[in-house]
Coordinates of C-alpha atoms and ligand atoms in Angstrom, one line a residue:
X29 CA -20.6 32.7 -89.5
X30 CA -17.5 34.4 -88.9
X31 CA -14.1 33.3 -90.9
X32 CA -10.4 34.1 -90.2
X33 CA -10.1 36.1 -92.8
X34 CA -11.4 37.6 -96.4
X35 CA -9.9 39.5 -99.6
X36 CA -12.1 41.8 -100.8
X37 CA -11.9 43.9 -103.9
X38 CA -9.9 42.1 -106.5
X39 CA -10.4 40.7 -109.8
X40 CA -10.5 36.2 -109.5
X41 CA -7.9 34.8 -112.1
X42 CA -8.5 31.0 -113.0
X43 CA -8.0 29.1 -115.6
X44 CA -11.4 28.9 -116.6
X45 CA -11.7 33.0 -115.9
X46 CA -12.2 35.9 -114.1
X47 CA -14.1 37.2 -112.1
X48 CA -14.6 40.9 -111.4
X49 CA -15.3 42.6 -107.6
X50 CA -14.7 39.9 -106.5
X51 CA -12.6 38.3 -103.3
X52 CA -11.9 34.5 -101.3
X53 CA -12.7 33.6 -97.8
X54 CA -10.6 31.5 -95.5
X55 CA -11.2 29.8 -92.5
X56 CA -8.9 27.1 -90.5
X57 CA -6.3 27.7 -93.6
X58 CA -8.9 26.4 -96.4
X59 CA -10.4 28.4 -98.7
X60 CA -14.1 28.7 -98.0
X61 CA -16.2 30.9 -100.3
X62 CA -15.0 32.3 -103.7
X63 CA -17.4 35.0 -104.8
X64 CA -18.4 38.5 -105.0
X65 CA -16.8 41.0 -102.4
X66 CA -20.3 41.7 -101.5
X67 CA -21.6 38.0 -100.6
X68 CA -18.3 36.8 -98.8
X69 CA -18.9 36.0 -94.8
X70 CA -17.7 38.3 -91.9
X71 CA -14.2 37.6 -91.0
X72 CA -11.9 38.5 -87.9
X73 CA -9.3 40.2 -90.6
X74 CA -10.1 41.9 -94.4
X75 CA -7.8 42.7 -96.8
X76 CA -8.9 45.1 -99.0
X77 CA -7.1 43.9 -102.1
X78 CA -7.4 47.4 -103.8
X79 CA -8.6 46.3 -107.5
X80 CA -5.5 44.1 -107.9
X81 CA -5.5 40.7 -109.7
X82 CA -6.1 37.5 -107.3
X83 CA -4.9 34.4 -108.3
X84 CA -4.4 30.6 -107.0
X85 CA -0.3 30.2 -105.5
X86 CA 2.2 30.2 -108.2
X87 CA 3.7 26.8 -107.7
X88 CA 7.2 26.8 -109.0
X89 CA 8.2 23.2 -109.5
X90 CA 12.2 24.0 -110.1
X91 CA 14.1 25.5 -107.5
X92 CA 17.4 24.7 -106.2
X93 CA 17.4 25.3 -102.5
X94 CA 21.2 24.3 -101.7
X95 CA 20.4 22.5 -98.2
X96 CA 21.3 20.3 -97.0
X97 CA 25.2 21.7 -97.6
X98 CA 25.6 24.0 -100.0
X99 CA 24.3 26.6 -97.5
X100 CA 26.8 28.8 -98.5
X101 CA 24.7 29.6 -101.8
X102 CA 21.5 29.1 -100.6
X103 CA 19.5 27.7 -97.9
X104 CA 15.7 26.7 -97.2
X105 CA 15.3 29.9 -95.3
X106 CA 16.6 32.1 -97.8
X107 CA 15.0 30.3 -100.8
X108 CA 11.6 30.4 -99.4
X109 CA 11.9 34.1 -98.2
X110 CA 12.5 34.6 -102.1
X111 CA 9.6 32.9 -103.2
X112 CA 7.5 34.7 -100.5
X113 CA 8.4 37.9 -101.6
X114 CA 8.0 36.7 -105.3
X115 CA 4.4 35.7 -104.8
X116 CA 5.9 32.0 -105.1
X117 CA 3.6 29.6 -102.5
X118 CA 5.0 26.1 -103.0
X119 CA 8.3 25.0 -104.2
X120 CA 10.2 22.1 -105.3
X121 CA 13.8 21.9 -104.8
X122 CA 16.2 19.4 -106.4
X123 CA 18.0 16.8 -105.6
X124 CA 21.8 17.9 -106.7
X125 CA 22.7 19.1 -102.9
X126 CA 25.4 17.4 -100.6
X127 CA 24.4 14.8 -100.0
X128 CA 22.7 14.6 -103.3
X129 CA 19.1 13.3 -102.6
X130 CA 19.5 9.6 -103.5
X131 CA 18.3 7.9 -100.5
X132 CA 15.3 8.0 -98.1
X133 CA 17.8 9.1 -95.2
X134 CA 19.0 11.9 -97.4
X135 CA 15.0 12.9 -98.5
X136 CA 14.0 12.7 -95.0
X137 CA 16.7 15.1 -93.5
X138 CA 16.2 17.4 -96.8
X139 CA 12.2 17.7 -95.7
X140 CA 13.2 18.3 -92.0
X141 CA 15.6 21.1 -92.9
X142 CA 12.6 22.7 -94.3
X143 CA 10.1 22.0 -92.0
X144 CA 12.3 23.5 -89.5
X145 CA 12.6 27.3 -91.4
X146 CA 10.6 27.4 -94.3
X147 CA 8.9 30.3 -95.1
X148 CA 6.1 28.9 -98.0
X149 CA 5.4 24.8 -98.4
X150 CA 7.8 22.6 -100.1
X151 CA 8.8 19.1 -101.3
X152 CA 11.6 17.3 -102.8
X153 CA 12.4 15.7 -105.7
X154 CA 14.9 12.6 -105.4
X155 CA 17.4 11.8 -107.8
X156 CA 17.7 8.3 -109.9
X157 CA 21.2 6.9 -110.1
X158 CA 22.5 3.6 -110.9
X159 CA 23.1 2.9 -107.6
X160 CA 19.2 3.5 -106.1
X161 CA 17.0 2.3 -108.9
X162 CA 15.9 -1.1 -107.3
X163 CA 14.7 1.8 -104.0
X164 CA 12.4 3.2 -105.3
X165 CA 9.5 1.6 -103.2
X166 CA 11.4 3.2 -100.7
X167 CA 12.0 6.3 -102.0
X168 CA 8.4 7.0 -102.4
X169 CA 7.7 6.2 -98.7
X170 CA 9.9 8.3 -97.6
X171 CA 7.9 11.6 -99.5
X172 CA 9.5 11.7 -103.1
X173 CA 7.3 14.2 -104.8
X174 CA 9.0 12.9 -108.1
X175 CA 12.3 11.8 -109.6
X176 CA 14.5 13.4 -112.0
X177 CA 17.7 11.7 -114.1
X178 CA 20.6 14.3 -115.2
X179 CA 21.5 12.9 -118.3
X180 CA 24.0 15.0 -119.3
X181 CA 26.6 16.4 -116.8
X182 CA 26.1 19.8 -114.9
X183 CA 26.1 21.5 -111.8
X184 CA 26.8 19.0 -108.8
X185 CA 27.7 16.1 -111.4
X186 CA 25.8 13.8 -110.3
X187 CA 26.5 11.0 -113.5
X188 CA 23.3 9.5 -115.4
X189 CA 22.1 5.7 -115.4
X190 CA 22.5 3.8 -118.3
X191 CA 19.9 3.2 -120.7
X192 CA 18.5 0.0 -119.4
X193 CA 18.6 1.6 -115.8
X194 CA 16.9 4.2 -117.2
X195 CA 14.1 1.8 -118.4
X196 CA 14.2 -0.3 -114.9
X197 CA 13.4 3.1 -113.3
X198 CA 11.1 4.1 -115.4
X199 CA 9.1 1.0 -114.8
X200 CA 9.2 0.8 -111.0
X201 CA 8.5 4.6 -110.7
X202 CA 5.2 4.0 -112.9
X203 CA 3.9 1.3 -110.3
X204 CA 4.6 4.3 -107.8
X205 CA 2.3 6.8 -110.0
X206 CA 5.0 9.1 -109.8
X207 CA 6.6 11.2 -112.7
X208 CA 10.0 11.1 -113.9
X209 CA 11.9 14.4 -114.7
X210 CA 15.1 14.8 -117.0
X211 CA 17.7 17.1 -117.0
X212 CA 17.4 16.7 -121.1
X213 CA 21.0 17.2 -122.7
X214 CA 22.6 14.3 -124.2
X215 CA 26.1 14.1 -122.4
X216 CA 28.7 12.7 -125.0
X217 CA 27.2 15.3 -127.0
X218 CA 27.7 18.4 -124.6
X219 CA 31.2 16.7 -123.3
X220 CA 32.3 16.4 -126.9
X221 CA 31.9 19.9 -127.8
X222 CA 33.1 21.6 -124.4
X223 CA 36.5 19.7 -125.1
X224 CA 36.7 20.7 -127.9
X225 CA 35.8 23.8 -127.4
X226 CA 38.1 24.2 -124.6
X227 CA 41.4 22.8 -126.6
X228 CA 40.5 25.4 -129.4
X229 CA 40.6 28.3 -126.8
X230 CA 37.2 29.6 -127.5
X231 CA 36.6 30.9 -124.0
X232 CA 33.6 33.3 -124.0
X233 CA 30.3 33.1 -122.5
X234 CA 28.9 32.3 -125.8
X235 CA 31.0 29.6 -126.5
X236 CA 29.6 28.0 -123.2
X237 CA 26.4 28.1 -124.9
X238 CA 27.4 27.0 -127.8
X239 CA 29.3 24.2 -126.7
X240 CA 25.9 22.4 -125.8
X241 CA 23.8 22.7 -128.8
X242 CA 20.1 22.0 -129.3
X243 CA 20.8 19.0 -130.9
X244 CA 21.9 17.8 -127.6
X245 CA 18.5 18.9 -125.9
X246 CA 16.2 17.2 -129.0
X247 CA 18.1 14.1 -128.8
X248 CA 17.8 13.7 -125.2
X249 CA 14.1 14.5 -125.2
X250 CA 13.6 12.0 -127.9
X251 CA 14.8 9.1 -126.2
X252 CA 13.5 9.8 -123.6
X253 CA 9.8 9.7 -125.2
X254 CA 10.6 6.6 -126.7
X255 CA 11.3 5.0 -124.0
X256 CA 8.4 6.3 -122.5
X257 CA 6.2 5.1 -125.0
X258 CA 7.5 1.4 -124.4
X259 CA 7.3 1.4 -120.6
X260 CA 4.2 4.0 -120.5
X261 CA 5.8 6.1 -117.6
X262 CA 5.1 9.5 -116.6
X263 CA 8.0 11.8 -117.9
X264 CA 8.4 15.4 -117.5
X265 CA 10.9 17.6 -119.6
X266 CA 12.3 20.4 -117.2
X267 CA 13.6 23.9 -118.5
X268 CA 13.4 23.7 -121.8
X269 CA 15.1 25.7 -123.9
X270 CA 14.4 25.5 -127.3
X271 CA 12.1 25.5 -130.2
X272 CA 13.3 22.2 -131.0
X273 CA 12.7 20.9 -127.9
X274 CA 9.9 21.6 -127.5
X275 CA 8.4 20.1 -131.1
X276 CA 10.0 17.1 -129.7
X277 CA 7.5 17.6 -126.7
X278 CA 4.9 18.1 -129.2
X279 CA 5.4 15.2 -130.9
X280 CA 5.5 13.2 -128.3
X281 CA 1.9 14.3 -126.6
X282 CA 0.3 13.6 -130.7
X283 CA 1.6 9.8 -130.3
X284 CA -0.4 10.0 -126.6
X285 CA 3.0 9.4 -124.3
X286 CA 2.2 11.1 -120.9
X287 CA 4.9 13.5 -121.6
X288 CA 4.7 17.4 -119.6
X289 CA 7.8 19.9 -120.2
X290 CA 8.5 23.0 -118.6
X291 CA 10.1 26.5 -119.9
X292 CA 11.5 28.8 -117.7
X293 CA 10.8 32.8 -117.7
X294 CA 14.7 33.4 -119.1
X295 CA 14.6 31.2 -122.2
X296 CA 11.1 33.4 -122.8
X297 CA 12.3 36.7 -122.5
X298 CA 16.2 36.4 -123.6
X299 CA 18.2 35.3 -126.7
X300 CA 22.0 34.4 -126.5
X301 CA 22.5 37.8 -127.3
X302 CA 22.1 38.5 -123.7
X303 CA 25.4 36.1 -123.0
X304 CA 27.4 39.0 -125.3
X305 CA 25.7 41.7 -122.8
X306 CA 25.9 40.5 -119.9
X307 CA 28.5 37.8 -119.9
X308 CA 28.6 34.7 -117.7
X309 CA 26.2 36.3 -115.4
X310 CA 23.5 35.1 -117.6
X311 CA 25.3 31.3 -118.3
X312 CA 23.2 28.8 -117.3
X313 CA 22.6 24.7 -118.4
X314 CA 21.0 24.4 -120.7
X315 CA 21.8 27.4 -122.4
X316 CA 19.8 30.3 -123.7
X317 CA 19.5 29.9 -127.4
X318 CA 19.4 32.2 -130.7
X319 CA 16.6 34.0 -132.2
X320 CA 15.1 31.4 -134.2
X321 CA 14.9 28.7 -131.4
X322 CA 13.6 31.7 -128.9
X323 CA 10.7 32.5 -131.0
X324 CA 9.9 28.8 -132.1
X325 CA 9.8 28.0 -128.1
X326 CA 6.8 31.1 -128.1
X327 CA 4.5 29.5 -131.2
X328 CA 5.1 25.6 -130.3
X329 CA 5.7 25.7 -126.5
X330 CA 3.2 28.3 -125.4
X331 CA 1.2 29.7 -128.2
X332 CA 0.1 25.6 -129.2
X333 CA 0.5 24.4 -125.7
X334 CA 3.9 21.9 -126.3
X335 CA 4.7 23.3 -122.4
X336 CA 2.6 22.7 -119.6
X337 CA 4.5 24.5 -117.1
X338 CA 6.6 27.9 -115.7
X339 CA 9.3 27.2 -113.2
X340 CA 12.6 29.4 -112.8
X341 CA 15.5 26.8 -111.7
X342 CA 16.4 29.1 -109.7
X343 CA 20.0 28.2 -109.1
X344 CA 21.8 30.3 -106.3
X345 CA 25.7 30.4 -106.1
X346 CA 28.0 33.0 -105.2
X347 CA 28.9 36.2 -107.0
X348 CA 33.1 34.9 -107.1
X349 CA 31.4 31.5 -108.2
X350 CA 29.3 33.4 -111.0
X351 CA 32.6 35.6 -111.5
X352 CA 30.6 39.3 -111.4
X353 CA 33.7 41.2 -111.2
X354 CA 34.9 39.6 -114.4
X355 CA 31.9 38.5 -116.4
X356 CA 33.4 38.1 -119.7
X357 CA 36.7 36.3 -118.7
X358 CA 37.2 32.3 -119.5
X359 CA 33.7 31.3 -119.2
X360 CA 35.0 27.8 -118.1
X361 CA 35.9 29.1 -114.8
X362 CA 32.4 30.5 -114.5
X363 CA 29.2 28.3 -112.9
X364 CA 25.8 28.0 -114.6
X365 CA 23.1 28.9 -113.1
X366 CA 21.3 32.2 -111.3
X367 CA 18.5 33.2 -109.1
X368 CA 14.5 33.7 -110.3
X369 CA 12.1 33.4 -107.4
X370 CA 11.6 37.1 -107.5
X371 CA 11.4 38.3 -111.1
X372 CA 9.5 35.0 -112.8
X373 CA 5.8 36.6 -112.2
X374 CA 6.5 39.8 -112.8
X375 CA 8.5 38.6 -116.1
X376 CA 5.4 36.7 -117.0
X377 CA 2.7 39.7 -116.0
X378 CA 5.3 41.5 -118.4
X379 CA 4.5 38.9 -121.3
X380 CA 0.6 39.5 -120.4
X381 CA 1.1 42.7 -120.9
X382 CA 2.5 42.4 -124.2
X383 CA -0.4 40.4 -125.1
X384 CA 1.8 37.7 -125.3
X385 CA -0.6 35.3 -123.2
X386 CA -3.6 36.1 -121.0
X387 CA -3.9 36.1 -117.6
X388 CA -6.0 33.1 -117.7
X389 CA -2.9 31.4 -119.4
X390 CA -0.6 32.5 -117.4
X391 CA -2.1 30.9 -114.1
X392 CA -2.9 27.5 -115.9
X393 CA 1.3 27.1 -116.6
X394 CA 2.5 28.7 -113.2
X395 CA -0.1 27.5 -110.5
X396 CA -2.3 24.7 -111.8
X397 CA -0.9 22.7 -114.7
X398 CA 2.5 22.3 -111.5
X399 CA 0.5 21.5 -109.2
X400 CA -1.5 18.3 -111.6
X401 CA 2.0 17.5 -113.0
X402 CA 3.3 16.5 -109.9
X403 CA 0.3 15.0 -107.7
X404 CA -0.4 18.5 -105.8
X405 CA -3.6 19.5 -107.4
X406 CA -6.5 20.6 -106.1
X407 CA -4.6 21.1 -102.7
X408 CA -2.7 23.5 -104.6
X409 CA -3.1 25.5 -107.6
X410 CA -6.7 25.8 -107.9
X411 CA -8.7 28.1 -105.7
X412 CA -11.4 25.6 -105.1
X413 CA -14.2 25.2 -101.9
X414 CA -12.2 22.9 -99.1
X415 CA -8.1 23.3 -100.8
X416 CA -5.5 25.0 -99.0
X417 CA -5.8 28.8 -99.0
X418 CA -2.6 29.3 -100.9
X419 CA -3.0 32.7 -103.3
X420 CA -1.0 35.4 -105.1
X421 CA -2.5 39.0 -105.4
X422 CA -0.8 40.7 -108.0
X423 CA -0.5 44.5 -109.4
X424 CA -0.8 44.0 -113.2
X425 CA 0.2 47.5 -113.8
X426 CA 2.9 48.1 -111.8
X427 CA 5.8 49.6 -113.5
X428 CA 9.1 48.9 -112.3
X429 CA 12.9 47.7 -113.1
X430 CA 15.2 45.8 -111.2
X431 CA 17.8 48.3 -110.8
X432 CA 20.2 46.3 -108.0
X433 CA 19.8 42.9 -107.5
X434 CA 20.6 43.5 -103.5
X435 CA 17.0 44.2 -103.1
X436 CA 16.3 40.7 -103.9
X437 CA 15.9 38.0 -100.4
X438 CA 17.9 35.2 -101.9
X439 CA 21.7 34.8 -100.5
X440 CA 22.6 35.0 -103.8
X441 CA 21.5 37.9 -105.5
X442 CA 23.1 37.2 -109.5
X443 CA 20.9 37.1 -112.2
X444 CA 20.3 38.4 -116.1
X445 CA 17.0 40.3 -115.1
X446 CA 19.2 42.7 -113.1
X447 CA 18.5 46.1 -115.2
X448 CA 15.4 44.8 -117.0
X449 CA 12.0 46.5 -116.9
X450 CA 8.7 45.2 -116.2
X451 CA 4.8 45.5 -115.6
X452 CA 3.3 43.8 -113.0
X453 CA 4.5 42.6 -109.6
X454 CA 3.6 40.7 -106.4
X455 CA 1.7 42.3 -104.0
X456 CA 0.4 40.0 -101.3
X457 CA 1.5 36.0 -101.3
X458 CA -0.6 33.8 -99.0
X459 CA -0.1 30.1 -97.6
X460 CA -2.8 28.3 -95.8
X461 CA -4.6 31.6 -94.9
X462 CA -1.5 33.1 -93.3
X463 CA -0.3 36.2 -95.1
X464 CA 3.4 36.0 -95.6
X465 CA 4.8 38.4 -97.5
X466 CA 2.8 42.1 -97.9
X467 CA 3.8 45.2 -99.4
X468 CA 7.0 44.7 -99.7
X469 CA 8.0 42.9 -96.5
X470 CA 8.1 39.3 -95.9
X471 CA 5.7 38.7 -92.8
X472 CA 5.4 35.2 -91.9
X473 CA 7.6 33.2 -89.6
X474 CA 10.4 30.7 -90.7
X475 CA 9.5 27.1 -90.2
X476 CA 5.7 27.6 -91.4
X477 CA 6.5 26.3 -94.8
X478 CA 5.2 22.5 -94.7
X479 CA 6.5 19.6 -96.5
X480 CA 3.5 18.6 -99.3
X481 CA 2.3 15.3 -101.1
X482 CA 3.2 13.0 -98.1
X483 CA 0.8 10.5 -97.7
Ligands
DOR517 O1 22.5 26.1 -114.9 C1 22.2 25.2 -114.2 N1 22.4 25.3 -112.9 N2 21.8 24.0 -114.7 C2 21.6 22.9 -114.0 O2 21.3 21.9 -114.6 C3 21.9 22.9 -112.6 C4 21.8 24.3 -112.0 C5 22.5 24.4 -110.6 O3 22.3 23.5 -109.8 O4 23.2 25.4 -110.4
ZN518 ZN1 17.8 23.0 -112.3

């Protein structure tokens, strides 16, 4: 038998482990032998994958894509050419776009943008308001990969249900079998403090980040659990931020609500120190914390497992948006957010490095633990017989640093990680057998990227 196409010559990274000289074979876009280089079939192409790391699609379940219009920050294209080149093979984009993603009209145009010049798959998350939350039997027909509440106000605005319309939705979304996501900062809290903040004339960076304290974040999370535990939904916590938090998270999973969280690579690798460095470039919602809360994030959230999953919000806008030429002016005329697609897996081959998590670790939070969390798995994030040939090949070693940020494929190129130095990189990404980014050059066509978990 002859297949499309084989890797040879790499080392396997799954979950459950590695293995060495090793390589995958694909045919039709499935993945059909996973084994040693020397027992894989004949195939019409080889890759020879040099002794690099092979592991199933990093699935990043937090991106915001910015179509349909915002394309001025970002578009599908531009995103997905990002997460190609990032080793990124399925994304999920949010819902806070205009038109925010509220309706099956708005979903369905949303997937069609992408199907028309996406670069890697992709699906949509939609958002609950109090104006949709008896549609969300329609919703779900029209391809909502999951739902997600902002309960405290941020980028886009887009203003939370009440309580009780939090509950309704958390009820009809169970009968769907679909998880619902916050944006976890309790607003009066966060809208108190900016205010204030504001009136008092504290105007830096910092302040921003101070202004929306962890308290905010646990209290949110919380409530959220508890009403989770009354309704038994499916909730996930995305980006974050804190050591608090994420005991919050903990606590949760010990009194057995179906609660998943997220980090995201800049919580793990910065403190707020970085808003003194680096200004607002580095502002984002919520905020990157101090010290303490960094290093309790590490031993609850990763070292005892509180977060399930990596994902970057990657959240384009434009460099006078982000204010680059004047990063530590009023921080209130400044927008939160930056880009990630193409520094979260070498920042977390960096952390492997370090010893801070193994490889086998690192592939259970950023491929497979996404891909269960939101309905996707086996089809993605596992590298078994019969799935979609999605993989990664990375260089563990490689050392490098981000020295300008106009490398980067994203429209917008602003983010903290500009300057910083890692080990370890994307090599090769693959989706469904076709190689689309190699060596540095994003290969595969626009409008390949397919929309995933319709029925
Ligand atoms: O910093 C952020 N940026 N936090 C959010 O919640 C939204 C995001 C955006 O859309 O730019
Ligand atoms: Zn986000």
């Amino acid at each position: 038998m002859t297949v499309d196409l084989a890797v040879r010559n790499c080392t396997v990274v799954t979950p459950s482990g590695r293995v060495a000289d090793a390589g995958v074979a694909v045919d039709d876009g499935t993945i059909v032998a996973v084994g040693r280089s020397d027992q894989l079939p004949e195939a019409e192409r080889t890759l020879d994958a040099d002794g690099n790391v092979l592991v199933p699609g990093i699935v990043d379940c937090h991106i915001h894509n910015r179509e349909p219009g915002l394309e001025y920050k970002e578009d599908w294209e531009t995103a997905t050419r990002a997460a190609a080149a990032g080793g990124v093979t399925t994304v999920v984009g949010m819902p806070n776009t205009d038109p925010v993603i509220d309706r099956p009209d708005h979903l369905e145009l949303k997937l069609e943008r992408g199907e028309a010049s996406a670069h890697v798959d992709f699906g949509s998350y939609v958002v609950v308001t109090s104006e949709n939350v008896d549609e969300i039997g329609a919703l779900d027909e029209a391809g909502a990969l999951g739902y997600k509440v902002f309960l405290g106000s941020t980028v886009g605005d887009v203003p939370p249900p009440s309580d009780g319309e939090i509950i309704e939705a958390m009820e009809r979304i169970q009968e769907t079998g679909k998880r619902l996501g916050f944006h976890e900062e309790n607003g009066e809290i966060i809208d108190y403090y900016t205010e204030r903040f504001q009136t008092e004339g504290r105007n830096e960076p910092i302040d921003h980040a101070h202004s929306r304290p962890v308290i905010a974040e646990r209290e949110a999370v919380e409530r959220m659990i508890t009403f989770a535990e009354e309704t038994g939904a499916k909730i996930h916590m995305f980006h974050v931020s804190s050591g608090s938090a994420a005991e919050a998270v903990a606590r949760g999973k010990d009194r057995g609500v179906d609660v998943t969280a997220e980090t995201c690579p800049h919580y793990l690798w910065f403190t707020e120190e970085v808003l003194r460095e680096k200004g607002n470039v580095a502002r984002v919602q919520p905020p990157i914390r101090d010290a303490d809360e960094h290093e309790r994030l590490w031993s609850v959230g990763i070292d005892d497992g509180a977060i399930d999953c990596i994902a970057t919000d990657h959240a384009p806008h434009t460099s006078d948006e982000k204010m680059v030429d004047d990063p530590f002016g009023n921080t209130w005329d400044a927008i939160s957010g930056f880009v990630g697609l193409e520094t979260e897996v070498p920042a977390m081959l960096t952390f492997v490095d370090q010893g801070r998590l193994s490889l086998e670790e690192w592939v259970y939070r950023h491929a497979t633990r996404p891909a269960q969390v939101w309905g996707l798995y086996p089809q993605k994030g596992s590298l078994q017989v019969g799935t979609d040939a999605d993989f990664t090949i990375v260089d563990p070693d490689r050392e490098w640093t981000l020295e300008d940020a106009d490398e980067l494929h994203s429209k917008s190129r602003v983010t903290p990680f500009e300057g910083e130095s890692f080990v370890g990189d994307a090599v090769t990404t693959v989706v469904r057998g076709e190689i689309v980014y190699d060596d540095g050059a994003v290969v595969g066509d626009s409008g390949y990227g397919t929309a995933v978990g319709l029925e």
